[in-house]
GROMACS .gro file of C-alpha atoms in nm:
model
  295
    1UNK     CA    1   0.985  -1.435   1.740
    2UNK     CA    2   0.678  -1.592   1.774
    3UNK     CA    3   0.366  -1.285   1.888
    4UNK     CA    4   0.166  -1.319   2.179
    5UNK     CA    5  -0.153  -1.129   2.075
    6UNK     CA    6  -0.359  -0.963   2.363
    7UNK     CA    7  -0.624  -0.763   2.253
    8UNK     CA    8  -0.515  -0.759   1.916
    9UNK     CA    9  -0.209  -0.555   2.035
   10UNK     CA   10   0.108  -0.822   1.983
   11UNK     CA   11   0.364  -0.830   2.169
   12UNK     CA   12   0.736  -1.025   2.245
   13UNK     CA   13   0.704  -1.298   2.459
   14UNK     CA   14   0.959  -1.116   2.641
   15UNK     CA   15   0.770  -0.828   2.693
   16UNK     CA   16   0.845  -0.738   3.054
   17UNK     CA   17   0.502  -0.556   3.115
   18UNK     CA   18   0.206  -0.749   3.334
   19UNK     CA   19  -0.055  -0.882   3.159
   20UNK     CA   20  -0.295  -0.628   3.185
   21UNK     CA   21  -0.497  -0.494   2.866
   22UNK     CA   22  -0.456  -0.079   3.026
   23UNK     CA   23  -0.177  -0.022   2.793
   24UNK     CA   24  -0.346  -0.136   2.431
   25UNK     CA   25  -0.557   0.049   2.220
   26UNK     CA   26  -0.910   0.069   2.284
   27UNK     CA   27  -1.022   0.034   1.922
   28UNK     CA   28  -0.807  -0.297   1.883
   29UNK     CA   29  -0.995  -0.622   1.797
   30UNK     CA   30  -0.949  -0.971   1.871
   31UNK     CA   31  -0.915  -1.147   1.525
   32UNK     CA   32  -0.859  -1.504   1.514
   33UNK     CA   33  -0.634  -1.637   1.227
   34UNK     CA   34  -0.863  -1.926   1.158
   35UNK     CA   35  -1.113  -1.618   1.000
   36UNK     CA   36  -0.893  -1.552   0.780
   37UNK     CA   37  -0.878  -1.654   0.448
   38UNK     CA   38  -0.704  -1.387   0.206
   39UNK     CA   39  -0.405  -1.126   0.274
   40UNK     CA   40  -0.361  -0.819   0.115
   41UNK     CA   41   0.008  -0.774   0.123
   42UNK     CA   42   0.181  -0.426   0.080
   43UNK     CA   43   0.504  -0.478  -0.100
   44UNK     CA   44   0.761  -0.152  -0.012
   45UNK     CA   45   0.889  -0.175   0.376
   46UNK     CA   46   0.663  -0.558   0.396
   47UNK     CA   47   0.796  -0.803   0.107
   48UNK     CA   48   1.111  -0.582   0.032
   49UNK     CA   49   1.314  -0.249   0.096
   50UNK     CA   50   1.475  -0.104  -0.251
   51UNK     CA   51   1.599  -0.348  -0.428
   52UNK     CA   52   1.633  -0.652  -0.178
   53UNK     CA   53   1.387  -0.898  -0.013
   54UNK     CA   54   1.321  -0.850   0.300
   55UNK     CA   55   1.396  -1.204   0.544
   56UNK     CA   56   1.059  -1.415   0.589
   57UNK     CA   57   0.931  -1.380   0.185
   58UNK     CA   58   0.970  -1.759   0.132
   59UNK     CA   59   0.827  -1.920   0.441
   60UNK     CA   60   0.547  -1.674   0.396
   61UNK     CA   61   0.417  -1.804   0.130
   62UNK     CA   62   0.490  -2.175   0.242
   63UNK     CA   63   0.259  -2.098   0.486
   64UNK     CA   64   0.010  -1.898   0.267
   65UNK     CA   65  -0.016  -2.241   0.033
   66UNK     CA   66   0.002  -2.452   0.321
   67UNK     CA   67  -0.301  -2.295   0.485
   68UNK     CA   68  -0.484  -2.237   0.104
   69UNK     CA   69  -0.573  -1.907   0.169
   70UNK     CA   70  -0.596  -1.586  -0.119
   71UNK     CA   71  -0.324  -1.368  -0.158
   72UNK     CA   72  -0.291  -0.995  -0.336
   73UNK     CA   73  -0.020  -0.753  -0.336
   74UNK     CA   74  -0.203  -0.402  -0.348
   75UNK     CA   75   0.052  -0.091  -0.359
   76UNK     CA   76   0.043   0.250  -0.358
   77UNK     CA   77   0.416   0.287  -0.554
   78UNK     CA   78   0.251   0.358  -0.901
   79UNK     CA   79   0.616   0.267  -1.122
   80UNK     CA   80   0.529  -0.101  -1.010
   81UNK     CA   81   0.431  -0.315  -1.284
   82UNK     CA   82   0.292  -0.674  -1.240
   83UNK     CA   83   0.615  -0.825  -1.443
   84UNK     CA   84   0.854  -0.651  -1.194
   85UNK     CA   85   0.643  -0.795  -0.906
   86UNK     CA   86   0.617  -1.152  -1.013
   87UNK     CA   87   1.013  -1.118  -1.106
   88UNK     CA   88   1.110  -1.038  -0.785
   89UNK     CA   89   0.913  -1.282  -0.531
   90UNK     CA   90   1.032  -1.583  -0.824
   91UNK     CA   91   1.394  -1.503  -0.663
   92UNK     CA   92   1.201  -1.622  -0.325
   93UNK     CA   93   1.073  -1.937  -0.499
   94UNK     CA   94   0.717  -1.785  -0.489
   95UNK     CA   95   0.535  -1.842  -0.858
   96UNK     CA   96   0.282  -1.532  -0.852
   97UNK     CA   97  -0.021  -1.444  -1.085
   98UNK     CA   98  -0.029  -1.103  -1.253
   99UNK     CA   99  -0.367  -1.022  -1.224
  100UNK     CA  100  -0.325  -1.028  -0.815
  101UNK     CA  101  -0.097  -0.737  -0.837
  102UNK     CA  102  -0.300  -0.384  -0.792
  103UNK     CA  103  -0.146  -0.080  -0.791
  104UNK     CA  104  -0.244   0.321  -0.739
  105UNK     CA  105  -0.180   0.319  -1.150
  106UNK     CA  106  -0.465   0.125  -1.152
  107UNK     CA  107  -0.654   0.318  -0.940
  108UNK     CA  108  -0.583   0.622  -1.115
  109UNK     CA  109  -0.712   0.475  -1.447
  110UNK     CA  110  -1.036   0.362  -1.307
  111UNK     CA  111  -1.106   0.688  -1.149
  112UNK     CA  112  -1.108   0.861  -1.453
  113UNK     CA  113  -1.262   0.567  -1.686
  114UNK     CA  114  -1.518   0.628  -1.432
  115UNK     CA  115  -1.591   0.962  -1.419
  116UNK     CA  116  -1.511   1.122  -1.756
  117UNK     CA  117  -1.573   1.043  -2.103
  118UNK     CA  118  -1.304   0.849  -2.318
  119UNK     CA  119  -1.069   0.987  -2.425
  120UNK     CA  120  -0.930   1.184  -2.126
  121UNK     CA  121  -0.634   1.408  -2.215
  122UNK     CA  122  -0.394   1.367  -1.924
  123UNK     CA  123  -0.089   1.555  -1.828
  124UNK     CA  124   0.143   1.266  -1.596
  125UNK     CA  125   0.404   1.329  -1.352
  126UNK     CA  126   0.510   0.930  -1.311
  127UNK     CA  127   0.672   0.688  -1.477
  128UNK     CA  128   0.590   0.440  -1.736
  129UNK     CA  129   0.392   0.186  -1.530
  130UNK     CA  130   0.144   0.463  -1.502
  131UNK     CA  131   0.129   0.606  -1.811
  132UNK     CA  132   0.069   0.264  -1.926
  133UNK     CA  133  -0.207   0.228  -1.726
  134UNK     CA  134  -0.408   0.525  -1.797
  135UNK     CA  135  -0.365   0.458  -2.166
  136UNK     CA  136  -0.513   0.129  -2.090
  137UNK     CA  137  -0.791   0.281  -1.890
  138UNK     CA  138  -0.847   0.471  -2.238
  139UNK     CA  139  -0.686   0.825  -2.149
  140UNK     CA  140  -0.466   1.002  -2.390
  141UNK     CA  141  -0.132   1.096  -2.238
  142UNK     CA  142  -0.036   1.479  -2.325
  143UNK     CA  143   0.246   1.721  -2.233
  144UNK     CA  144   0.220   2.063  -2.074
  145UNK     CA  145   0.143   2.198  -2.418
  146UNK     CA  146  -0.205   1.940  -2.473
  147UNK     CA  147  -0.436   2.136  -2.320
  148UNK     CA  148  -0.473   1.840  -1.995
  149UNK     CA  149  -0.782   1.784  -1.872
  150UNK     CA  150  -0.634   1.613  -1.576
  151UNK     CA  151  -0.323   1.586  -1.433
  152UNK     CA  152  -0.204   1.293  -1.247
  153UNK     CA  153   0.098   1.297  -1.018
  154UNK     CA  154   0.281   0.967  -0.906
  155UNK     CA  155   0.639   0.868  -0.802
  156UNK     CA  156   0.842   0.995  -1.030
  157UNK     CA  157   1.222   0.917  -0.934
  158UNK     CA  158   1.350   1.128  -1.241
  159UNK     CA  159   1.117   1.494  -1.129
  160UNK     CA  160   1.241   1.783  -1.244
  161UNK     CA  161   1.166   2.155  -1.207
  162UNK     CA  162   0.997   2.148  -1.578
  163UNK     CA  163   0.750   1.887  -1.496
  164UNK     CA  164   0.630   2.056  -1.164
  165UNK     CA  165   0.565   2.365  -1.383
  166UNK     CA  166   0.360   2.203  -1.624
  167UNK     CA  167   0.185   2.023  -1.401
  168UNK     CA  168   0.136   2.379  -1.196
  169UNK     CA  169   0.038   2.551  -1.494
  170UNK     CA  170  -0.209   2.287  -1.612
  171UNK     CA  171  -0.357   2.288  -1.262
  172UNK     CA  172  -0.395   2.612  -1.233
  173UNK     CA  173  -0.591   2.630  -1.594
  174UNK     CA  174  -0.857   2.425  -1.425
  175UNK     CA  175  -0.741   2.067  -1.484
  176UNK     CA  176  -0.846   1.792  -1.230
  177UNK     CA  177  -0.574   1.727  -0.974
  178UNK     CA  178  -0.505   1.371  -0.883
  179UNK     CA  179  -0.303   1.232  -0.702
  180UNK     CA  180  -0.225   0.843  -0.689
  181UNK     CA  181  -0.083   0.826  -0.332
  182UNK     CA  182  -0.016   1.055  -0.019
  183UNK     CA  183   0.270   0.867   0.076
  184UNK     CA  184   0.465   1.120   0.234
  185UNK     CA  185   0.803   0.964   0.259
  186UNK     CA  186   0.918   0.621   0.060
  187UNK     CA  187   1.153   0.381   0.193
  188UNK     CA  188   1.501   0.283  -0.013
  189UNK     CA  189   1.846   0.081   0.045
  190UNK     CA  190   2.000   0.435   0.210
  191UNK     CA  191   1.725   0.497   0.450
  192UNK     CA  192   1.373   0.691   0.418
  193UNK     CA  193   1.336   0.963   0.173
  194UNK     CA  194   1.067   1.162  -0.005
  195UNK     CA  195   0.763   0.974  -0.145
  196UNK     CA  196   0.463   1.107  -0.371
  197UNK     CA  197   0.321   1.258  -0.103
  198UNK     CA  198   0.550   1.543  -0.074
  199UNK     CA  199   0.541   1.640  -0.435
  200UNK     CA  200   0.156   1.646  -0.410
  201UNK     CA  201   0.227   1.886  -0.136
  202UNK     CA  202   0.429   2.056  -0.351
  203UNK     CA  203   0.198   2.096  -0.610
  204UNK     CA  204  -0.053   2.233  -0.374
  205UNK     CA  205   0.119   2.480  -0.239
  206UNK     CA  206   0.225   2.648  -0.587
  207UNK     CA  207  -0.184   2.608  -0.724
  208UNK     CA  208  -0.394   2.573  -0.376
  209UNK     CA  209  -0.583   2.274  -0.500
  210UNK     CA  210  -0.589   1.988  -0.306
  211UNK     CA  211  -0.529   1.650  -0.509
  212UNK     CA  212  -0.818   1.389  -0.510
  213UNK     CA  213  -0.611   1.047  -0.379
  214UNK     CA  214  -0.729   0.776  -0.527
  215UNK     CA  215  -0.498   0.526  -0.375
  216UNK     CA  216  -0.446   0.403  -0.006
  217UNK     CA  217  -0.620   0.506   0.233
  218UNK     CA  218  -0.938   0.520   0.067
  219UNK     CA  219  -1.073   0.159   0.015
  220UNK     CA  220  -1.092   0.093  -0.360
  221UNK     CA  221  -0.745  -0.139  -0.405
  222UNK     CA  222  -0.858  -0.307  -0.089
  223UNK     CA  223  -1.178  -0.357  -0.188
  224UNK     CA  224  -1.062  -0.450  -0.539
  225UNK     CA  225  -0.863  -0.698  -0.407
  226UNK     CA  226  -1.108  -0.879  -0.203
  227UNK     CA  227  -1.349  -0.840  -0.519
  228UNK     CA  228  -1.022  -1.033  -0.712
  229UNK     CA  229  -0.996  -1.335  -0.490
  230UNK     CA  230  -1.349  -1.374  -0.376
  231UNK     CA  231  -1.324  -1.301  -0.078
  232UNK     CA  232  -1.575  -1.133   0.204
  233UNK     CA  233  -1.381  -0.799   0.336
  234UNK     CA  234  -1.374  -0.906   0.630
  235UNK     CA  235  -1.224  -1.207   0.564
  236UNK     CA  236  -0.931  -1.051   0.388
  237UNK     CA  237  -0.585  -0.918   0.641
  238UNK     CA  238  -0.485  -0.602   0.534
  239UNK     CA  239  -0.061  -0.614   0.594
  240UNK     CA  240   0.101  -0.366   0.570
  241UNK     CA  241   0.365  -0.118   0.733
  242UNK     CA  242   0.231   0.200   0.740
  243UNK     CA  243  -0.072   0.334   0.941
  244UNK     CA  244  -0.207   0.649   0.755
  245UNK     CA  245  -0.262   0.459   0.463
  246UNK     CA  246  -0.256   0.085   0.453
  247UNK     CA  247  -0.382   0.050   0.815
  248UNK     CA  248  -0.608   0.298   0.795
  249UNK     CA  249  -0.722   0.251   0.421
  250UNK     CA  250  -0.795  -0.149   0.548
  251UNK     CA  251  -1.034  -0.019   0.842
  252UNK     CA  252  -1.180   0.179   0.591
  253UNK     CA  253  -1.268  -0.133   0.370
  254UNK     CA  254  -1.409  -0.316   0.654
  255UNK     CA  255  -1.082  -0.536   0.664
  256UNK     CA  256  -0.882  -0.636   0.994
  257UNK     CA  257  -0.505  -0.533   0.980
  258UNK     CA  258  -0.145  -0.630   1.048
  259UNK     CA  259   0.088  -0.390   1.111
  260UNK     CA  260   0.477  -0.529   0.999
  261UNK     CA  261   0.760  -0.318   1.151
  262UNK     CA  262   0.987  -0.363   0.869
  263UNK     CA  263   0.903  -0.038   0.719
  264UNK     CA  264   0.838   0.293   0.833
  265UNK     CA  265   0.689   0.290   1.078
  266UNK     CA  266   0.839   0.261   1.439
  267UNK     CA  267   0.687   0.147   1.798
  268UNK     CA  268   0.721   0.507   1.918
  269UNK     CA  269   0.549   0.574   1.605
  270UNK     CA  270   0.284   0.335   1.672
  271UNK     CA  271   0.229   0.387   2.039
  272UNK     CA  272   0.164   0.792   1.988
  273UNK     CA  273  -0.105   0.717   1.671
  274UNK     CA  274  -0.463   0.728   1.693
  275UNK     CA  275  -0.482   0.451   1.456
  276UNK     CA  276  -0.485   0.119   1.599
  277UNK     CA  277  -0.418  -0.224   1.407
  278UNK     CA  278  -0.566  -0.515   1.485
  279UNK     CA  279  -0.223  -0.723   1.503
  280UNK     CA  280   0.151  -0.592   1.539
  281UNK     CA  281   0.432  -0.799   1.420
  282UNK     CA  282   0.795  -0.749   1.374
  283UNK     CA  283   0.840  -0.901   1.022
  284UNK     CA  284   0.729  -1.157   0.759
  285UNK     CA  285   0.824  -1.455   0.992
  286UNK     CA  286   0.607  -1.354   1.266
  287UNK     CA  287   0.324  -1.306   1.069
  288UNK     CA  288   0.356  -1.676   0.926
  289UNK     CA  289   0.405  -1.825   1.243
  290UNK     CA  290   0.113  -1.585   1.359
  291UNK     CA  291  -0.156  -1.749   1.030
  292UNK     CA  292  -0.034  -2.088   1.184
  293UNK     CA  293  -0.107  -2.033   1.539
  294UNK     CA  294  -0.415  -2.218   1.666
  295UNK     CA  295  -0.634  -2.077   1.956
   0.00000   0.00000   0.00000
């Protein structure tokens, strides 16, 4: 279903309201698709769900080509690695580069290559993507036992009670807290469950210290991304399906955004937040016809 966008607020074209502008967000902007000439594509609840692709992957990036513009796929999910990415949108036809897939893992690893000395010994709650990437980012990966001078905590779907005690213990002996997402819940094949976000929780309520997120919604994938393709911040759509981080970590990059409600978040949802996107679409397919509409 093609959007009608008013305001920046879209809408059906079936939308049985008047056209008046009393119900849309104040903050909303009118962005014109000519402007832009990059996305920044989440990938969890806006190119898939689990394990499957979600409907409109294809004729996205039809359109993407079609129109030339940029494209990165920037995630908070730190057990994604680029070969799992490029894997999965081949089974849509779509040839993709690694080195336009960011991640919080990458985040992580710059935050500390940045702010301590090499080698950082780090105590990880993740899963390999991660650890990989700190190592990269030249950080020595420890257990409970190492003496961590950090610990970093990212989706880990095989936690267990022994890893949220060394990480509590560690914590607790003065090791730097970081998180690489506050995703609160994360969105699977069964329906919504737990995400990083509530095991950083966790952690802080057994240690009271809050984690330093390094991933959405602070800016630095977004702005990495637009650094990665060239691309003014501003120029670059931030799409994605939730509003605490990927809407609000665009506005916080200077970006416009797309909200996609193929994820988690709902219109309820949407209607009762204080964080307004610049453009609301139902899915992939709406968005492409969306980049292809002309004034």
């Amino acid at each position: 279903m093609k959007p009608v966008v008013r305001g920046g607020w879209s809408v059906s074209k079936t939308d049985p309201r008047p056209l008046t502008t009393d119900h849309l967000p104040n903050e909303a902007q009118v962005i014109d698709p000519a402007n832009v000439r990059a996305l920044v594509l989440d990938m969890d609840g806006v190119l898939w769900r689990g394990s499957a692709l979600l409907d409109g992957v294809r004729e996205l990036f039809q359109v993407i080509e079609r129109l030339k513009l940029a494209s990165v796929v920037a995630t908070n999910n730190a057990t994604v690695d680029p070969a799992s990415v490029m894997e999965r949108l081949a089974r849509a036809g779509v040839a993709f580069p690694a080195a336009r897939v960011l991640t919080s893992a990458d985040a992580a690893g710059g935050y500390l290559a940045r702010n301590f000395p090499p080698p950082i010994r780090v105590h990880v709650i993740g899963e390999e993507p991660l650890r990989r990437s700190l190592t990269a980012s030249g950080c020595q990966v420890v257990d409970g036992d190492g003496e961590p001078q950090a610990v970093v905590v990212g989706m880990d779907r095989r936690l267990d009670w022994a890893k949220l005690i060394d990480a509590t213990l560690a914590i607790r002996a003065g090791a730097v807290f970081i998180g690489t997402n506050p995703d609160r819940t994360f969105p699977s094949e069964r329906g919504i469950g737990p995400g990083n976000g509530a095991v950083l929780a966790a952690l802080e309520a057994a240690t009271g210290v809050a984690p330093i997120v390094v991933g959405k919604p602070e800016p630095h994938l977004f702005l990495e991304a637009a650094r990665r393709v060239q691309v003014d911040p501003d120029q670059a759509l931030v799409v994605g399906d939730r509003l605490e981080t990927d809407i609000l970590g665009g506005q916080r990059a200077g970006m416009p955004t797309a909200l996609i409600l193929t994820g988690v978040t709902s219109k309820d949802q949407l209607s009762a937040s204080t964080i307004h996107p610049d453009v609301v679409l139902d899915d992939l397919l709406s968005l492409a016809a969306w980049l292809e509409a002309t004034p």
